Coordinates of C-alpha atoms in Angstrom, one line a residue:
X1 CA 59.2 81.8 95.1
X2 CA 62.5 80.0 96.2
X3 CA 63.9 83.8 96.6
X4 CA 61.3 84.8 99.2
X5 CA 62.6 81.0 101.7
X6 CA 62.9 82.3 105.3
X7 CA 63.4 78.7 107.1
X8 CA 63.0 74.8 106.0
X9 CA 60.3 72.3 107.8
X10 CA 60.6 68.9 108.1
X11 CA 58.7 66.1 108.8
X12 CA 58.9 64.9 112.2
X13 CA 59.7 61.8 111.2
X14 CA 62.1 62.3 108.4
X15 CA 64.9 60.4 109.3
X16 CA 67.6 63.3 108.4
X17 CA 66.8 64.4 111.8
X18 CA 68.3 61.6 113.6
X19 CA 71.2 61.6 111.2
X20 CA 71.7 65.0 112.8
X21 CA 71.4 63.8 116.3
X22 CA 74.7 64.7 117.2
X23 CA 74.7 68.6 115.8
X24 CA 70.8 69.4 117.4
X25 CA 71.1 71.2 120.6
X26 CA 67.7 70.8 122.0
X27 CA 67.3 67.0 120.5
X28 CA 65.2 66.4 124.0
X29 CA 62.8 68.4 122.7
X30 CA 62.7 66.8 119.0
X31 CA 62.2 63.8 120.7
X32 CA 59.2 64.9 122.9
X33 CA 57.8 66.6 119.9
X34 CA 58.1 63.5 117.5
X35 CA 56.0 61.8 120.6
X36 CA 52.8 64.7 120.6
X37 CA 53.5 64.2 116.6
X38 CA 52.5 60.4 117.0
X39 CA 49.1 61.0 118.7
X40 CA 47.9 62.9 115.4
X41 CA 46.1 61.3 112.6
X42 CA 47.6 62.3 109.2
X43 CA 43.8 63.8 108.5
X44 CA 44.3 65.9 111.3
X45 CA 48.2 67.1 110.9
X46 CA 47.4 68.4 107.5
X47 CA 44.1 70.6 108.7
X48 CA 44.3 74.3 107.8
X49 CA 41.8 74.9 110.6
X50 CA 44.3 73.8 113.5
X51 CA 47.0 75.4 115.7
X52 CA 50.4 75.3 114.3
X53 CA 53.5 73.6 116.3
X54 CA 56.5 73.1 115.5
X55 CA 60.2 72.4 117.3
X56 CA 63.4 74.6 116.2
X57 CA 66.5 72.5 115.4
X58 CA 69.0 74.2 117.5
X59 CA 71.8 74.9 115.7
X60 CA 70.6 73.4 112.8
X61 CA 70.5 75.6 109.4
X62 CA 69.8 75.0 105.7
X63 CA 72.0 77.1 102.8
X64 CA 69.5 78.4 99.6
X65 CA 71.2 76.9 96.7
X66 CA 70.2 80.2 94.6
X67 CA 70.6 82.6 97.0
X68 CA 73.2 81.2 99.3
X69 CA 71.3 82.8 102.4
X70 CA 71.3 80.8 105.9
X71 CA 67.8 79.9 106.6
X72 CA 66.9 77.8 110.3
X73 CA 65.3 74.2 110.1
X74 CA 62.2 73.1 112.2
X75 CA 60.0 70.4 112.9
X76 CA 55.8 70.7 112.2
X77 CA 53.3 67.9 112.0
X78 CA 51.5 69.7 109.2
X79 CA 54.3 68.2 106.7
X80 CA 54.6 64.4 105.8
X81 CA 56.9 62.3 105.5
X82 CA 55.2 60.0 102.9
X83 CA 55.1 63.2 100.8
X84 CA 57.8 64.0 98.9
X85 CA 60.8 64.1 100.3
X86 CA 59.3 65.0 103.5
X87 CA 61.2 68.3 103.6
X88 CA 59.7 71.7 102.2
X89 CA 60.8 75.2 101.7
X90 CA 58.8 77.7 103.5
X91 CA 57.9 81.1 101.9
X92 CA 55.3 82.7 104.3
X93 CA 54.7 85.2 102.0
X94 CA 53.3 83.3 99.7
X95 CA 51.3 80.4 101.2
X96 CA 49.0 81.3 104.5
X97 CA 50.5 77.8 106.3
X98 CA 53.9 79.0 106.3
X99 CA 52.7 82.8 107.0
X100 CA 50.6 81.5 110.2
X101 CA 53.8 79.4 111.1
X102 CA 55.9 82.4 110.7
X103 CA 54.0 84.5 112.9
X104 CA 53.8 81.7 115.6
X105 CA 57.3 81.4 115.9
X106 CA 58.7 84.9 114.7
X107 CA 60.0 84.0 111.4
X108 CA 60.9 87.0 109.2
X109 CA 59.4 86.8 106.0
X110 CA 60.5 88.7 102.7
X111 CA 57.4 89.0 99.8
X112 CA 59.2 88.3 95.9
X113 CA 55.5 88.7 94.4
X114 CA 53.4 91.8 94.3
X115 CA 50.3 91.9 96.5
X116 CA 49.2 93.0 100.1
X117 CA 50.9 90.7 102.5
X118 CA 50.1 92.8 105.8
X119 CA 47.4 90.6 106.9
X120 CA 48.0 87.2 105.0
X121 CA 49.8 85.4 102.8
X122 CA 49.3 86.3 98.5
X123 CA 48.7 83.0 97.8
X124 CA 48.9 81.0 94.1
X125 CA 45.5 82.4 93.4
X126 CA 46.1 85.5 94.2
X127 CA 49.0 86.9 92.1
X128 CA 47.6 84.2 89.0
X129 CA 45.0 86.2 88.9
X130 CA 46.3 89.7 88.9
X131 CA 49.1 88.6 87.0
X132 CA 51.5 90.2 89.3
X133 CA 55.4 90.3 89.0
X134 CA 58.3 89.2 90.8
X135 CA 60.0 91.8 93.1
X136 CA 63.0 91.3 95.6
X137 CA 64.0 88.3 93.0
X138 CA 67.9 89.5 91.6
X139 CA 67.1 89.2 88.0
X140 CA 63.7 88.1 87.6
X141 CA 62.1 91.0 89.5
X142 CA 59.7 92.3 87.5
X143 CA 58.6 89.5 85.5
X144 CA 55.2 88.2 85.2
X145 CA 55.1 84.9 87.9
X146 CA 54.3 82.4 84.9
X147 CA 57.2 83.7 82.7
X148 CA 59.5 83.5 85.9
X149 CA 58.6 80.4 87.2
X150 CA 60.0 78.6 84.1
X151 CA 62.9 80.9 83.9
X152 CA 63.8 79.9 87.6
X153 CA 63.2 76.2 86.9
X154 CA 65.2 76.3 84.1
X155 CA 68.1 78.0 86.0
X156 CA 67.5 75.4 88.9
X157 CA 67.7 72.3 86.4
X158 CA 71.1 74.0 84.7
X159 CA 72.9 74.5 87.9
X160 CA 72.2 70.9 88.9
X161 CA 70.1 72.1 92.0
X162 CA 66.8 69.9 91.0
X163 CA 64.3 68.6 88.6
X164 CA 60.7 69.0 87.6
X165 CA 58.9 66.6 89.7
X166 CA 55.1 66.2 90.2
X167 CA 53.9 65.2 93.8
X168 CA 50.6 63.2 94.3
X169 CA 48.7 62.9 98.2
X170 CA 46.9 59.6 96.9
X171 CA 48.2 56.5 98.2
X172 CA 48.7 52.9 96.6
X173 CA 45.7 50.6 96.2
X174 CA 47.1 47.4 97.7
X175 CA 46.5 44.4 96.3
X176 CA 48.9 42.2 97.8
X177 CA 46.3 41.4 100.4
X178 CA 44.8 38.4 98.7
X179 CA 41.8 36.8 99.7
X180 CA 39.0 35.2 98.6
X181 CA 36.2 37.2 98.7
X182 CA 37.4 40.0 96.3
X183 CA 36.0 40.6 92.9
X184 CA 38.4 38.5 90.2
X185 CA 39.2 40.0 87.2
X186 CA 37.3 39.0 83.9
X187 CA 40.0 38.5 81.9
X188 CA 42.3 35.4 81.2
X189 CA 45.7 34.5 79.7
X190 CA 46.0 33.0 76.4
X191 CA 49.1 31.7 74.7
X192 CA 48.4 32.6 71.3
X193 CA 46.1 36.1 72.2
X194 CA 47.7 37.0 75.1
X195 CA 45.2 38.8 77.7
X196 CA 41.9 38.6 76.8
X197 CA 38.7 40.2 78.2
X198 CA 35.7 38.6 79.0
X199 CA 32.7 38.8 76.4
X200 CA 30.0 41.0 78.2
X201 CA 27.8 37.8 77.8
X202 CA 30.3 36.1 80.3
X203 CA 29.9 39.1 83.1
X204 CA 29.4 39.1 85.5
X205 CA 32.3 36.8 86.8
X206 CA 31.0 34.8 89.3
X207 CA 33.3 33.5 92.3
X208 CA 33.5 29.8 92.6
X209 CA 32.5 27.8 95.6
X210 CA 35.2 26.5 97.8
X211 CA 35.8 25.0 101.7
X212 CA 39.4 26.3 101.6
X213 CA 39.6 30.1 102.0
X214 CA 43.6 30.2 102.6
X215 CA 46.0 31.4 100.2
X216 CA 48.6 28.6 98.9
X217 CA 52.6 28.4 100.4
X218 CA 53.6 31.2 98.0
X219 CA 50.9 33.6 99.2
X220 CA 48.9 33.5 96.1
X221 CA 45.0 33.8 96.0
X222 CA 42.7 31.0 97.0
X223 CA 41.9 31.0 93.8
X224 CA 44.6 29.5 92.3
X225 CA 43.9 26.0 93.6
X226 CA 41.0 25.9 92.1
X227 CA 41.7 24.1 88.9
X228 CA 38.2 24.4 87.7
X229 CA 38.3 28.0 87.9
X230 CA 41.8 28.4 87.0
X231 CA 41.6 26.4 83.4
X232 CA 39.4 28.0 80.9
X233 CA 38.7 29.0 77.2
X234 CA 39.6 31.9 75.4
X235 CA 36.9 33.8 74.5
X236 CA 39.1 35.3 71.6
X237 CA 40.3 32.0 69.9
X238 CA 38.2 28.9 72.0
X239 CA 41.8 27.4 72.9
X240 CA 43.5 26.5 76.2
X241 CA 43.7 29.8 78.6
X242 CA 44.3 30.6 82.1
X243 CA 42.0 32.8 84.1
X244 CA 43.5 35.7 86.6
X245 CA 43.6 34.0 90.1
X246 CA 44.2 37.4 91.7
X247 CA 41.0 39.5 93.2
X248 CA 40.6 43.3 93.7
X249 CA 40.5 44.2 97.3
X250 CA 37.3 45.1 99.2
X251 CA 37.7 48.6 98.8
X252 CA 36.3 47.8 94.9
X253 CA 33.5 46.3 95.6
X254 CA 32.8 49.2 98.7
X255 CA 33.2 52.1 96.3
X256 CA 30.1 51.6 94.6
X257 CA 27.9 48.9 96.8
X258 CA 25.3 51.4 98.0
X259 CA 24.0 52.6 94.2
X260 CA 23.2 48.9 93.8
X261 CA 21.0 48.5 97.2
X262 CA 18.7 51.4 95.5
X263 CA 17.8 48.7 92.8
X264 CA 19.3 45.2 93.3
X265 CA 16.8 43.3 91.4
X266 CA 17.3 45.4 88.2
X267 CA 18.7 43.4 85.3
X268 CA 18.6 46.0 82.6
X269 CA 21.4 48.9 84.4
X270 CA 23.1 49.0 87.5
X271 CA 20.0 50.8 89.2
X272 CA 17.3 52.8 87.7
X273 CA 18.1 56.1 87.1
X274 CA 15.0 58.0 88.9
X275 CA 16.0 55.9 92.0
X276 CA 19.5 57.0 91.5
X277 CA 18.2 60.6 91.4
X278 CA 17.3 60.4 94.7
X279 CA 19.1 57.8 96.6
X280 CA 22.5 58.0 94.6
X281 CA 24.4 60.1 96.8
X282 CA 25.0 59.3 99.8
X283 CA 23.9 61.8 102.8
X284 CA 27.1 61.2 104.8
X285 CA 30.3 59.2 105.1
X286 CA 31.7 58.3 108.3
X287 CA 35.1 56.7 108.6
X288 CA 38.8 56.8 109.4
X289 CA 40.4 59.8 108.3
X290 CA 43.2 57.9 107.1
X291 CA 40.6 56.6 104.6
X292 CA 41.0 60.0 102.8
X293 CA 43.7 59.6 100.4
X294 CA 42.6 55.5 100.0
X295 CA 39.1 54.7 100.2
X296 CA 37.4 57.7 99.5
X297 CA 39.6 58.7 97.0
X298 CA 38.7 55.6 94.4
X299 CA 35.3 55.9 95.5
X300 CA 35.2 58.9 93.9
X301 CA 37.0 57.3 90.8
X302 CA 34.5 55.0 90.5
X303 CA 31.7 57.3 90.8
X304 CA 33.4 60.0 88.1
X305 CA 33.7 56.8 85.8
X306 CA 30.0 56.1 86.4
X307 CA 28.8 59.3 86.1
X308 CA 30.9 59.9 83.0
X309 CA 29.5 56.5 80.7
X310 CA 26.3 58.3 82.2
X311 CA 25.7 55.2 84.3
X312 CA 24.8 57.4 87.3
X313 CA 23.6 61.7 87.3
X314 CA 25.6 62.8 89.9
X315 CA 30.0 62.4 89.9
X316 CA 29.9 62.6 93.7
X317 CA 29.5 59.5 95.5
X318 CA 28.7 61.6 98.8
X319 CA 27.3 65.0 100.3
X320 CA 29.4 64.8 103.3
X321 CA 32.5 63.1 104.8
X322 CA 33.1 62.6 108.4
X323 CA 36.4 61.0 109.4
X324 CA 36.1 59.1 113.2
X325 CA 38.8 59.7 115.5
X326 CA 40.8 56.6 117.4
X327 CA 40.7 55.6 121.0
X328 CA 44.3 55.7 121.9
X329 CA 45.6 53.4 124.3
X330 CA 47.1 54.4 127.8
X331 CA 50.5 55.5 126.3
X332 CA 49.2 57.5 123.4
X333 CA 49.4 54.3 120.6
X334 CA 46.7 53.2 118.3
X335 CA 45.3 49.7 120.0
X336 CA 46.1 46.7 117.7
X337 CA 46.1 43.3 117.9
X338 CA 49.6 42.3 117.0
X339 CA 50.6 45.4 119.8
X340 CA 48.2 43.7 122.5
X341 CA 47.4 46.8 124.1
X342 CA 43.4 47.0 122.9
X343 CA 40.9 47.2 125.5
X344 CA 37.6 45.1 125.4
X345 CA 34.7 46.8 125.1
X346 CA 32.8 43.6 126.6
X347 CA 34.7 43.8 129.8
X348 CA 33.8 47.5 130.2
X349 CA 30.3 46.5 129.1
X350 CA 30.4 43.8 132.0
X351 CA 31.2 45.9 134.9
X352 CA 29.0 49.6 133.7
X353 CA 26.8 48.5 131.1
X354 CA 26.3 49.2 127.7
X355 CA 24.4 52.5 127.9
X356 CA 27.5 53.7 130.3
X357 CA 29.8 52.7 128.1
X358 CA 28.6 54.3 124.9
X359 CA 28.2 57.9 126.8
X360 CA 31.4 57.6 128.3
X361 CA 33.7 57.0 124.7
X362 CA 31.3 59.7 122.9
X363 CA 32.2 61.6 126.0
X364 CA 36.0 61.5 125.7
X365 CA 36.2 63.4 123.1
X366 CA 34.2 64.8 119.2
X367 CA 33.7 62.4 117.1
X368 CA 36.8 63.6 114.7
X369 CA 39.3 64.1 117.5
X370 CA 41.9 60.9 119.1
X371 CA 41.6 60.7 122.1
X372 CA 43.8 58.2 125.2
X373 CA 41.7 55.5 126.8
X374 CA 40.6 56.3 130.5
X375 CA 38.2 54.6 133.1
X376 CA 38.7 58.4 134.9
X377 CA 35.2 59.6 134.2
X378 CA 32.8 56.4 133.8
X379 CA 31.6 57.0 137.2
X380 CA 30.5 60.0 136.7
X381 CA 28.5 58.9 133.6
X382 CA 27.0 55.7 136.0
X383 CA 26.1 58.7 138.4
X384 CA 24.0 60.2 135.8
X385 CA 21.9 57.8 134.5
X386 CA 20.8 57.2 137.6
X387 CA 19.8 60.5 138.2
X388 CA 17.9 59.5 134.7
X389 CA 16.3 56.6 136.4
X390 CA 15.6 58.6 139.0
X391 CA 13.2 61.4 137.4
X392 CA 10.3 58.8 137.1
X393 CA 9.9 59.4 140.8
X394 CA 9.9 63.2 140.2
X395 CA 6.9 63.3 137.8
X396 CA 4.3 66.2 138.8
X397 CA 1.7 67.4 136.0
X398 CA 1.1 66.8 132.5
X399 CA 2.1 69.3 129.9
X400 CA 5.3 71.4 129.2
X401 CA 5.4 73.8 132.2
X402 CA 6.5 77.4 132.5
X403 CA 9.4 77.0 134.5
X404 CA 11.1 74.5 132.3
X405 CA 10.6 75.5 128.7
X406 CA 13.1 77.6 128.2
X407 CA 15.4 75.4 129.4
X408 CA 13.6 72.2 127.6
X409 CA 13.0 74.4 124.4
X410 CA 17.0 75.2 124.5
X411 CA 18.1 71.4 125.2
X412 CA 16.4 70.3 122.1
X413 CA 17.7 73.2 120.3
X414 CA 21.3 72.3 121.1
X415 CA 21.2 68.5 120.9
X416 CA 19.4 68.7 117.5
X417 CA 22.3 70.7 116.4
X418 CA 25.1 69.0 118.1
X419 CA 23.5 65.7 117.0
X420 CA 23.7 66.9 113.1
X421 CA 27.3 67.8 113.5
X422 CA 28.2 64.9 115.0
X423 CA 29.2 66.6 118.3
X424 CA 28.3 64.0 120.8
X425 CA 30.5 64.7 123.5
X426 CA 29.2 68.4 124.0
X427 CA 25.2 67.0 123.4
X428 CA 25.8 64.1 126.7
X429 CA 27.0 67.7 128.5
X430 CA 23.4 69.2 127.6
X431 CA 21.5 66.7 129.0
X432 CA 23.6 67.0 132.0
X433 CA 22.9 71.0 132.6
X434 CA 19.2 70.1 132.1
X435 CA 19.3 67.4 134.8
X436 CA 20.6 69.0 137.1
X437 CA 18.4 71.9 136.7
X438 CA 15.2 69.7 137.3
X439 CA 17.2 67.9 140.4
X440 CA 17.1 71.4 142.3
X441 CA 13.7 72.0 141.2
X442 CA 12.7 68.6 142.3
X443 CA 10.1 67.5 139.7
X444 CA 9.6 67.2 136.1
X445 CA 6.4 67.1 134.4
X446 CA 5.5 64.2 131.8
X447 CA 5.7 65.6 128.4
X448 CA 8.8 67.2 129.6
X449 CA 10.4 63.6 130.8
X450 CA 9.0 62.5 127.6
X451 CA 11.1 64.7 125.6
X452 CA 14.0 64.2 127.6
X453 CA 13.8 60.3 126.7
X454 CA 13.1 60.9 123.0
X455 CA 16.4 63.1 123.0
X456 CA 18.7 61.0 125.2
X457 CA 17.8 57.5 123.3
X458 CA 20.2 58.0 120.4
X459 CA 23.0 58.3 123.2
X460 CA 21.6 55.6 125.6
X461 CA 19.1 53.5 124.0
X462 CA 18.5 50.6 126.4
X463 CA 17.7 53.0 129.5
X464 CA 15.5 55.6 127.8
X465 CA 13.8 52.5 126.1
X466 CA 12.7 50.8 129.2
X467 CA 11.6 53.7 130.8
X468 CA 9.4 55.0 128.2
X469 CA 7.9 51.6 128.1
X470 CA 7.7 52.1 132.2
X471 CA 5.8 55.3 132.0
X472 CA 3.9 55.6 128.8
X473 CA 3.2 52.3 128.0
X474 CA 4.5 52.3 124.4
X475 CA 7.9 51.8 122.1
X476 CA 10.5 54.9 122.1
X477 CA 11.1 54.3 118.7
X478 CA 7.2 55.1 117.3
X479 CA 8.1 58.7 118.8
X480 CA 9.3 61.4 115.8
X481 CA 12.5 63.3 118.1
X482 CA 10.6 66.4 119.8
X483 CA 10.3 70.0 118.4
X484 CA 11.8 72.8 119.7
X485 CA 10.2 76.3 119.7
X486 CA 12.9 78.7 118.8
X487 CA 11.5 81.4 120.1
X488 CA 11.5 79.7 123.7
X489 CA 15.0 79.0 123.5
X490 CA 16.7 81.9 125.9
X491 CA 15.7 83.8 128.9
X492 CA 14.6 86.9 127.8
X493 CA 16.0 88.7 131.7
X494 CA 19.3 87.8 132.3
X495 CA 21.6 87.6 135.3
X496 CA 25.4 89.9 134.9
X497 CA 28.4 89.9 137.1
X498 CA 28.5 93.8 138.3
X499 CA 32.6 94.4 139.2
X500 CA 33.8 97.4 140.7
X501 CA 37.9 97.7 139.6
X502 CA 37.8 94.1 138.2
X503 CA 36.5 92.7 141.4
X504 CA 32.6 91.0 141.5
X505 CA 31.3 93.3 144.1
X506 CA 28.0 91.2 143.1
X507 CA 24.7 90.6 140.3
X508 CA 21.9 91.8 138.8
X509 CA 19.0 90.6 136.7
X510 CA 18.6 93.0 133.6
X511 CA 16.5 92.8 130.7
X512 CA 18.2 91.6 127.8
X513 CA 19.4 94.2 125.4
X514 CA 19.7 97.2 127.5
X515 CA 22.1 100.5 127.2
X516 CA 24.9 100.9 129.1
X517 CA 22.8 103.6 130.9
X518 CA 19.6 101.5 131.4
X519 CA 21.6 99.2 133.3
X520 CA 23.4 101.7 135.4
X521 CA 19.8 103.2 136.1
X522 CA 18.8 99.7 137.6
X523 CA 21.6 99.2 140.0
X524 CA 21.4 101.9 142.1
X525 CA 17.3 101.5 142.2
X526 CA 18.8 98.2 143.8
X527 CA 20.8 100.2 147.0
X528 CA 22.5 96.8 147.4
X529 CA 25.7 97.8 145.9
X530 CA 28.3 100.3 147.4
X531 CA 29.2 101.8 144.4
X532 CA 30.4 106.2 144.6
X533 CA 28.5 106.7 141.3
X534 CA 29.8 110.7 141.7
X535 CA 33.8 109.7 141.1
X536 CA 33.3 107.1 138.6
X537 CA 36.5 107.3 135.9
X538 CA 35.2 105.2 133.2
X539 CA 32.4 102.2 133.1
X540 CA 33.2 98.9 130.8
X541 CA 30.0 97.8 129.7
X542 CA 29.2 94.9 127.3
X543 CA 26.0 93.8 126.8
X544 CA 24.5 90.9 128.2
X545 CA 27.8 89.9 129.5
X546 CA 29.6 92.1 132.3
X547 CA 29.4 96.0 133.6
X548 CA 32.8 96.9 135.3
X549 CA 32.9 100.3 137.1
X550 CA 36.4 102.1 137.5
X551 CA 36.9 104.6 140.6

């Protein structure tokens, strides 16, 4: 597709762009761009799902070797530096990124393969599987992509212009981190057979006991001073050998840990396979997104590996992943120790407590999203639990009452969901609506506080705990989370803005569902509106949401 480039990215980081300092007009902007680019996880800079952004280099521009056309150079988070060279071509086109980007910014695009590029990109897929041709390509329009694509490599490679090169997004498994508690390798050195595994008899390779956990003065394993570990046999020949002093890092022993909890005592497999059936896969994986391309990544090796000597019956290690977002520091930086800049959660803990605290970080922002460090807020979140406290004092009558179970039914509802997705932030806002719903009633009835307490716990355990144990006598955790009747979960009247010219002239309760005319019928049985129904020029009606009448 190198016919159909219409501008260059680069990373934000890539460090042409300060070699270009000098010849970049709006380098103010770079700068302030490369700073929003800093707050972003990698996870979340390479999401299709996001809004695109991106920073023209003013008078910046990039010559086509093939086609010798100008083309302008930006800046966008979705590419990486670590990736390549950092620097792509972008044919929107032919790849829905660089089509969205396109459109953002008002890039022209020009199609070289056949397909319907109105609406989006015709991606790889696409024109593989029609077999389309090259158009708008000089002397390759018209030929089938695959026979093009090595045509146009090999014309690249002759003309000195590049090389085929494959890219991989995985990153190194660093072992230069060397401690003691790592699995060691069961193999050793022998002078005569050279490296030598372990008889299966031998396995597993136990680590030695030892006081001194440090690594020696050159940075080596802990294991090397131990002598009695180090000097062995050769299994191979029985002579003088050396074992492997070096260990795997935790992340071996943490890509398969769980299928052995399923069975631990077994001595026969690594668990038994019914169990495995089951339990094997684990329900959900929560971590740090930039665990993606590390962690997760060679968990799945090892699961693949497992599943392939038929060791386990499924080749993925989890159903779902979930990547946690960071709590930035004050300035926007990720909180380290050697940057100093972390903030204890103890201190915070001191002074609010520890139910405040947790509402207050799930509060900040989802659980997938960064977001900056602020004390701007915490007092609201102190405010409301002891409004919590507070409804023990408001109890009148026993079971679920009329004029709350729509709004207890849809509460449930919406922190069930939000607490399967992980959406914390928007379940704390919830139970805030529903407080302050019973707070201008003035009372709450038992089985509904009871419910309340059962839903909040998971978000403020030590509160809803004691009073439970206040009011019914019991443990909070012996409760099952409530039920919510769906079909209690909405009003079925609701309340709509009537506007007369865009202007709310005022409201009316309507059934839910009605026509355009229905509703029109019930406002002027109302009288309370001055609205000259005779010289109407048009009425904007959407249902359930807003009538607007235009005289």
């Amino acid at each position: 597709t190198v016919y159909g480039i219409t501008f260059v990215v680069l990373a934000p980081e890539n460090s042409i762009v300060d070699r270009l300092k000098d010849s970049i007009k709006n380098f103010d902007s770079v700068l302030d761009y490369r700073q929003k680019t800093a707050l972003r996880t990698e996870f979340d800079r390479i999401s299709q799902v996001k809004e695109k952004t991106g920073c023209k280099l003013e008078g910046i521009y990039a010559i086509n070797p093939i086609t010798k056309a100008k083309v302008p150079v930006y800046l966008a988070d979705f590419v990486l530096n670590n990736y390549g060279t950092g620097a792509v071509m972008a044919v929107p086109c032919h790849d829905q990124r660089d089509y969205e980007f396109a459109q953002e910014f008002n890039i022209p695009m020009i199609q070289v393969i056949e397909g319907d590029c109105s609406k989006s990109a015709v991606e790889k897929y696409d024109y593989l599987a029609l077999n389309s041709k090259l158009m708008n390509s000089a002397e390759f329009s018209g030929m089938p992509v695959k026979e093009a694509k090595e045509k146009i490599t090999q014309m690249v490679e002759k003309l000195g212009y590049g090389e085929r090169k494959v890219n991989y997004k995985m990153q190194d498994w660093s072992f230069n981190r060397q401690r003691y508690w790592g699995e060691p390798f069961p193999i050793v050195f022998c002078p005569k057979c050279g490296v030598v595994a372990l008889n299966e008899k031998d396995l597993p390779l136990v680590l030695p006991e030892t006081d001194d956990y440090l690594p020696n003065a050159k940075g080596d394993s802990p294991l090397s001073k131990i002598d009695s570990f180090v000097h062995c046999k050769c299994p191979k020949c029985g002579g003088d050998a050396r074992r492997e002093t070096d260990t795997m890092p935790n992340w071996a022993g943490s890509s398969w840990y769980w299928l052995r909890y399923i069975d631990p005592h077994n001595d026969k497999a690594l668990a038994d396979y019914e169990k495995l059936k089951y339990w094997g896969e684990a329900d959900v994986y929560l971590g740090g997104t930039e665990h993606i391309t590390r962690h997760v990544l060679y968990a799945f090796f090892w699961q693949n590996f497992l599943y392939e000597i038929g060791a386990v019956p499924s080749p993925n290690p989890f159903k779902r992943k979930l990547g946690s977002g960071l709590i930035l520091d004050s300035e926007g930086k990720k909180m380290s120790k050697s940057s100093v800049n972390g903030v204890s959660p103890l201190e915070v803990i001191e002074k609010y407590g520890a139910d405040a605290t947790r509402l207050h970080v799930h509060f900040l922002a989802g659980y997938e999203d960064n977001s900056i460090w602020t004390y701007n807020g915490i007092d609201g979140i102190v405010n409301f639990l002891d409004r919590v406290w507070k409804l023990q004092d408001m109890i009148k009558g026993d079971e679920v009452s009329k004029e709350h179970e729509i709004e207890l039914n849809a509460l449930l509802k919406k922190v069930e969901d939000d607490y399967e997705n992980v959406k914390l932030n928007t379940a704390i806002s919830a139970f805030m609506i529903f407080i302050k719903k019973i707070r201008e009633d003035g009372w709450i009835t038992k089985e509904e506080f009871k419910a309340f307490l059962v839903a909040l716990n998971p978000l403020a355990p030590h509160i809803t705990s004691e009073l439970y144990e206040i009011i019914f006598k019991g443990d909070i955790l012996s409760e099952s989370f409530p039920e919510y009747d769906a079909s209690k979960t909405e009003k079925d009247e609701i309340e709509i803005p009537v506007q007369v010219c865009g202007k709310v002239k005022g409201r009316v309760f309507v059934a839910k569902g009605l026509s355009q005319t229905e509703v029109i019928e019930i406002i002027k049985q109302t009288g309370k509106l001055s609205i000259d129904f005779d010289n109407l020029k048009k009425v904007i009606y959407v249902p359930n949401k807003i009538i607007n009448f235009i005289v």
